[in-house]
Amino acid sequence: MAERSTDRAPSTSSSVTETEAYDVNEDEKHGTMSDTEGSFVKLKSPEDLELGDGDDDERAEMLPAEHEKPAQTAPQASARSSFAWMVVNTLATIGIVFTNKAIFSDPSLKLAQLTFAAFHFFITWLTLFTLSRPRFAMFTPRRVAIKEIIPLAVAMSLNVILPNLSLAFSTVTFYQVARILLTPMVALMNFVLYKSTLPRNAIYALIPACVGVAMVSYYDSLPSADASVKTTSSLGVIFAFSGIFASSLYTVWISSYHKKLQMNSMQLLFNQAPLASFMLLYVIPFVDTFPVWREVPINRWVMIMMSGMFACIINMSQFFIIAQTGPVSSTVVGHVKTCSIVALGWLTSGRAVGDKSVIGVFVAISGIIS
């Protein structure tokens, strides 16, 4: 619910999540929470703490040796906790992508995208509301005038709905590989809107990523004589690139709104999510095609609940990853998620190892990792 690395995203609603969008900014300022995580309150690094606590160092020298041991266990415990949250975040992201794909494979639910997004936005708000309570106190809620964030809420909705539509009409492999274009698209938008430039080496690294995505787009959308081989439809390609544009715009705006409203990622999302969900309620009756709810199988309802649970976990774990380890680790986690989802998507696609699109997959992934 640009990873930049584009791992994108707190979006939780989508298989991309708002968290992913927040991750994108984290790498630039990045990275969410993805495009945007950089907005979390910055914690002091160990070096900063050492520089500011000279008196503590002097006092430490006066303590008996046996008191030194407990102090050394804190970093170890923190490292274990950070690693655990990274694993949880990775598994939850993989889970939400494949769970959503299974939900959208049901023809009766494929065209109820706005309803699905509104449900996820509500789950996102509920999660953040819980985390803001005094018992957890992970962030302090701040209110902002609705008119101030309406454009951001609209962008947030498109950031979720268009990628989900892409997932519904394409293979998991193409869906995830296409998201790699978030990084070059965000860089391009930053240049066009704010004249912000990237180092030349970073630009060179984006070239293979774009070439790889183009190769996958072409070969994955070709019709197959084997009915067991899953392919991407033209609609899937259109929704994918439209979603990339929307997600990139959302990522760039998130960075701008952080500065404009002086709010961190969780505070912004806490205001956006309920507004986006409420606005969708006015559009849903005219756009969505509803199934006969009584005929929806129990297993589909279970999947929908699982998708909401994964979205909740992604938002919480992304916060801990950024707070405890910083944007670099978040970027690494993003790469692991991308590679894992692409690999699992390939295994479930029915394609042979020698399929030409696999070349594009490796080219694209090498571009974001380099």
mmCIF file of C-alpha atoms in Angstrom, residues 160-307:
data_model
loop_
_atom_site.group_PDB
_atom_site.id
_atom_site.type_symbol
_atom_site.label_atom_id
_atom_site.label_comp_id
_atom_site.label_asym_id
_atom_site.label_seq_id
_atom_site.Cartn_x
_atom_site.Cartn_y
_atom_site.Cartn_z
ATOM 1 C CA VAL A 160 -2.756 2.331 -7.058
ATOM 2 C CA ILE A 161 -5.557 1.726 -9.559
ATOM 3 C CA LEU A 162 -3.548 1.825 -12.802
ATOM 4 C CA PRO A 163 -0.807 -0.587 -11.620
ATOM 5 C CA ASN A 164 -3.484 -2.945 -10.303
ATOM 6 C CA LEU A 165 -5.195 -2.863 -13.690
ATOM 7 C CA SER A 166 -1.830 -3.648 -15.242
ATOM 8 C CA LEU A 167 -1.470 -6.632 -12.936
ATOM 9 C CA ALA A 168 -4.961 -7.807 -13.860
ATOM 10 C CA PHE A 169 -4.209 -7.801 -17.606
ATOM 11 C CA SER A 170 -0.557 -8.865 -17.668
ATOM 12 C CA THR A 171 1.840 -11.442 -16.273
ATOM 13 C CA VAL A 172 3.458 -10.925 -12.894
ATOM 14 C CA THR A 173 6.899 -10.858 -14.537
ATOM 15 C CA PHE A 174 5.999 -8.059 -16.951
ATOM 16 C CA TYR A 175 4.155 -6.146 -14.239
ATOM 17 C CA GLN A 176 7.177 -6.150 -11.924
ATOM 18 C CA VAL A 177 9.809 -5.539 -14.597
ATOM 19 C CA ALA A 178 7.828 -2.593 -15.953
ATOM 20 C CA ARG A 179 7.904 -0.993 -12.487
ATOM 21 C CA ILE A 180 11.666 -0.646 -12.948
ATOM 22 C CA LEU A 181 10.904 2.308 -15.229
ATOM 23 C CA LEU A 182 9.817 4.297 -12.178
ATOM 24 C CA THR A 183 13.409 5.340 -11.528
ATOM 25 C CA PRO A 184 14.144 6.847 -14.978
ATOM 26 C CA MET A 185 10.655 8.367 -15.165
ATOM 27 C CA VAL A 186 11.031 10.053 -11.763
ATOM 28 C CA ALA A 187 14.452 11.336 -12.828
ATOM 29 C CA LEU A 188 12.943 12.724 -16.040
ATOM 30 C CA MET A 189 10.064 14.427 -14.212
ATOM 31 C CA ASN A 190 12.417 15.967 -11.682
ATOM 32 C CA PHE A 191 14.484 17.357 -14.545
ATOM 33 C CA VAL A 192 11.477 18.728 -16.446
ATOM 34 C CA LEU A 193 9.714 20.199 -13.398
ATOM 35 C CA TYR A 194 12.607 21.200 -11.143
ATOM 36 C CA LYS A 195 15.699 21.096 -13.399
ATOM 37 C CA SER A 196 17.151 18.468 -11.074
ATOM 38 C CA THR A 197 19.835 16.320 -12.708
ATOM 39 C CA LEU A 198 21.438 12.944 -11.986
ATOM 40 C CA PRO A 199 25.148 12.083 -12.104
ATOM 41 C CA ARG A 200 26.229 10.913 -15.547
ATOM 42 C CA ASN A 201 27.053 7.403 -14.309
ATOM 43 C CA ALA A 202 23.556 7.088 -12.825
ATOM 44 C CA ILE A 203 22.047 8.044 -16.176
ATOM 45 C CA TYR A 204 24.159 5.439 -17.963
ATOM 46 C CA ALA A 205 22.893 2.788 -15.512
ATOM 47 C CA LEU A 206 19.293 3.614 -16.419
ATOM 48 C CA ILE A 207 19.831 2.851 -20.126
ATOM 49 C CA PRO A 208 20.000 -0.967 -19.767
ATOM 50 C CA ALA A 209 16.973 -0.835 -17.446
ATOM 51 C CA CYS A 210 14.918 0.890 -20.156
ATOM 52 C CA VAL A 211 16.193 -1.444 -22.889
ATOM 53 C CA GLY A 212 15.397 -4.500 -20.763
ATOM 54 C CA VAL A 213 11.845 -3.353 -20.062
ATOM 55 C CA ALA A 214 11.315 -2.705 -23.782
ATOM 56 C CA MET A 215 12.456 -6.245 -24.602
ATOM 57 C CA VAL A 216 10.191 -7.800 -21.981
ATOM 58 C CA SER A 217 7.260 -5.665 -23.163
ATOM 59 C CA TYR A 218 7.695 -6.898 -26.721
ATOM 60 C CA TYR A 219 8.294 -10.606 -26.136
ATOM 61 C CA ASP A 220 5.863 -10.984 -23.233
ATOM 62 C CA SER A 221 2.998 -9.504 -25.248
ATOM 63 C CA LEU A 222 3.482 -11.817 -28.242
ATOM 64 C CA PRO A 223 0.718 -14.424 -28.562
ATOM 65 C CA SER A 224 1.727 -17.978 -27.695
ATOM 66 C CA ALA A 225 0.644 -21.181 -29.384
ATOM 67 C CA ASP A 226 0.859 -22.923 -26.016
ATOM 68 C CA ALA A 227 -2.282 -22.180 -24.003
ATOM 69 C CA SER A 228 -0.435 -22.905 -20.751
ATOM 70 C CA VAL A 229 1.945 -19.977 -21.343
ATOM 71 C CA LYS A 230 0.661 -16.760 -19.787
ATOM 72 C CA THR A 231 1.070 -13.581 -21.850
ATOM 73 C CA THR A 232 0.466 -9.857 -21.415
ATOM 74 C CA SER A 233 -2.406 -8.246 -23.292
ATOM 75 C CA SER A 234 -2.240 -4.870 -25.019
ATOM 76 C CA LEU A 235 -4.398 -3.455 -22.226
ATOM 77 C CA GLY A 236 -1.852 -4.705 -19.711
ATOM 78 C CA VAL A 237 0.933 -2.818 -21.481
ATOM 79 C CA ILE A 238 -1.145 0.380 -21.714
ATOM 80 C CA PHE A 239 -2.131 0.234 -18.043
ATOM 81 C CA ALA A 240 1.467 -0.542 -17.048
ATOM 82 C CA PHE A 241 2.947 2.535 -18.719
ATOM 83 C CA SER A 242 0.054 4.731 -17.600
ATOM 84 C CA GLY A 243 0.637 3.469 -14.066
ATOM 85 C CA ILE A 244 4.343 4.247 -14.290
ATOM 86 C CA PHE A 245 3.547 7.818 -15.288
ATOM 87 C CA ALA A 246 1.012 8.193 -12.454
ATOM 88 C CA SER A 247 3.339 6.621 -9.881
ATOM 89 C CA SER A 248 6.231 8.829 -10.959
ATOM 90 C CA LEU A 249 4.118 11.969 -10.717
ATOM 91 C CA TYR A 250 2.920 10.863 -7.290
ATOM 92 C CA THR A 251 6.498 10.255 -6.184
ATOM 93 C CA VAL A 252 7.655 13.687 -7.334
ATOM 94 C CA TRP A 253 4.656 15.401 -5.743
ATOM 95 C CA ILE A 254 5.211 13.564 -2.471
ATOM 96 C CA SER A 255 8.673 15.088 -2.232
ATOM 97 C CA SER A 256 7.239 18.527 -2.983
ATOM 98 C CA TYR A 257 4.417 18.168 -0.442
ATOM 99 C CA HIS A 258 6.858 17.114 2.273
ATOM 100 C CA LYS A 259 8.550 20.469 1.972
ATOM 101 C CA LYS A 260 5.385 22.452 1.374
ATOM 102 C CA LEU A 261 3.416 21.087 4.344
ATOM 103 C CA GLN A 262 6.392 20.247 6.585
ATOM 104 C CA MET A 263 5.016 16.763 7.207
ATOM 105 C CA ASN A 264 6.685 13.358 7.143
ATOM 106 C CA SER A 265 5.527 10.406 5.060
ATOM 107 C CA MET A 266 3.264 8.839 7.648
ATOM 108 C CA GLN A 267 1.584 12.150 8.468
ATOM 109 C CA LEU A 268 0.942 12.793 4.775
ATOM 110 C CA LEU A 269 -0.406 9.310 4.148
ATOM 111 C CA PHE A 270 -2.597 9.548 7.252
ATOM 112 C CA ASN A 271 -4.338 12.535 5.603
ATOM 113 C CA GLN A 272 -4.334 11.205 2.038
ATOM 114 C CA ALA A 273 -5.705 7.702 2.570
ATOM 115 C CA PRO A 274 -9.158 8.535 3.988
ATOM 116 C CA LEU A 275 -9.640 11.379 1.491
ATOM 117 C CA ALA A 276 -8.723 9.146 -1.462
ATOM 118 C CA SER A 277 -11.046 6.413 -0.225
ATOM 119 C CA PHE A 278 -13.906 8.895 0.261
ATOM 120 C CA MET A 279 -13.459 10.426 -3.208
ATOM 121 C CA LEU A 280 -13.531 6.993 -4.840
ATOM 122 C CA LEU A 281 -16.949 6.334 -3.298
ATOM 123 C CA TYR A 282 -18.396 8.970 -5.645
ATOM 124 C CA VAL A 283 -16.893 7.335 -8.722
ATOM 125 C CA ILE A 284 -17.292 3.629 -7.917
ATOM 126 C CA PRO A 285 -21.007 3.361 -8.889
ATOM 127 C CA PHE A 286 -20.263 4.705 -12.377
ATOM 128 C CA VAL A 287 -17.039 2.827 -13.125
ATOM 129 C CA ASP A 288 -16.867 -0.499 -11.300
ATOM 130 C CA THR A 289 -18.633 -3.634 -12.440
ATOM 131 C CA PHE A 290 -19.719 -5.459 -9.318
ATOM 132 C CA PRO A 291 -19.959 -9.220 -8.953
ATOM 133 C CA VAL A 292 -22.916 -10.909 -7.355
ATOM 134 C CA TRP A 293 -21.439 -10.722 -3.871
ATOM 135 C CA ARG A 294 -23.267 -13.801 -2.598
ATOM 136 C CA GLU A 295 -21.710 -15.829 -5.406
ATOM 137 C CA VAL A 296 -18.134 -14.794 -4.661
ATOM 138 C CA PRO A 297 -16.376 -17.939 -3.366
ATOM 139 C CA ILE A 298 -15.178 -18.047 0.225
ATOM 140 C CA ASN A 299 -11.578 -18.439 -0.904
ATOM 141 C CA ARG A 300 -11.805 -15.101 -2.754
ATOM 142 C CA TRP A 301 -12.998 -13.362 0.403
ATOM 143 C CA VAL A 302 -10.078 -14.925 2.274
ATOM 144 C CA MET A 303 -7.686 -13.603 -0.384
ATOM 145 C CA ILE A 304 -9.162 -10.112 -0.137
ATOM 146 C CA MET A 305 -8.655 -10.145 3.645
ATOM 147 C CA MET A 306 -5.111 -11.470 3.151
ATOM 148 C CA SER A 307 -4.385 -8.647 0.705
#
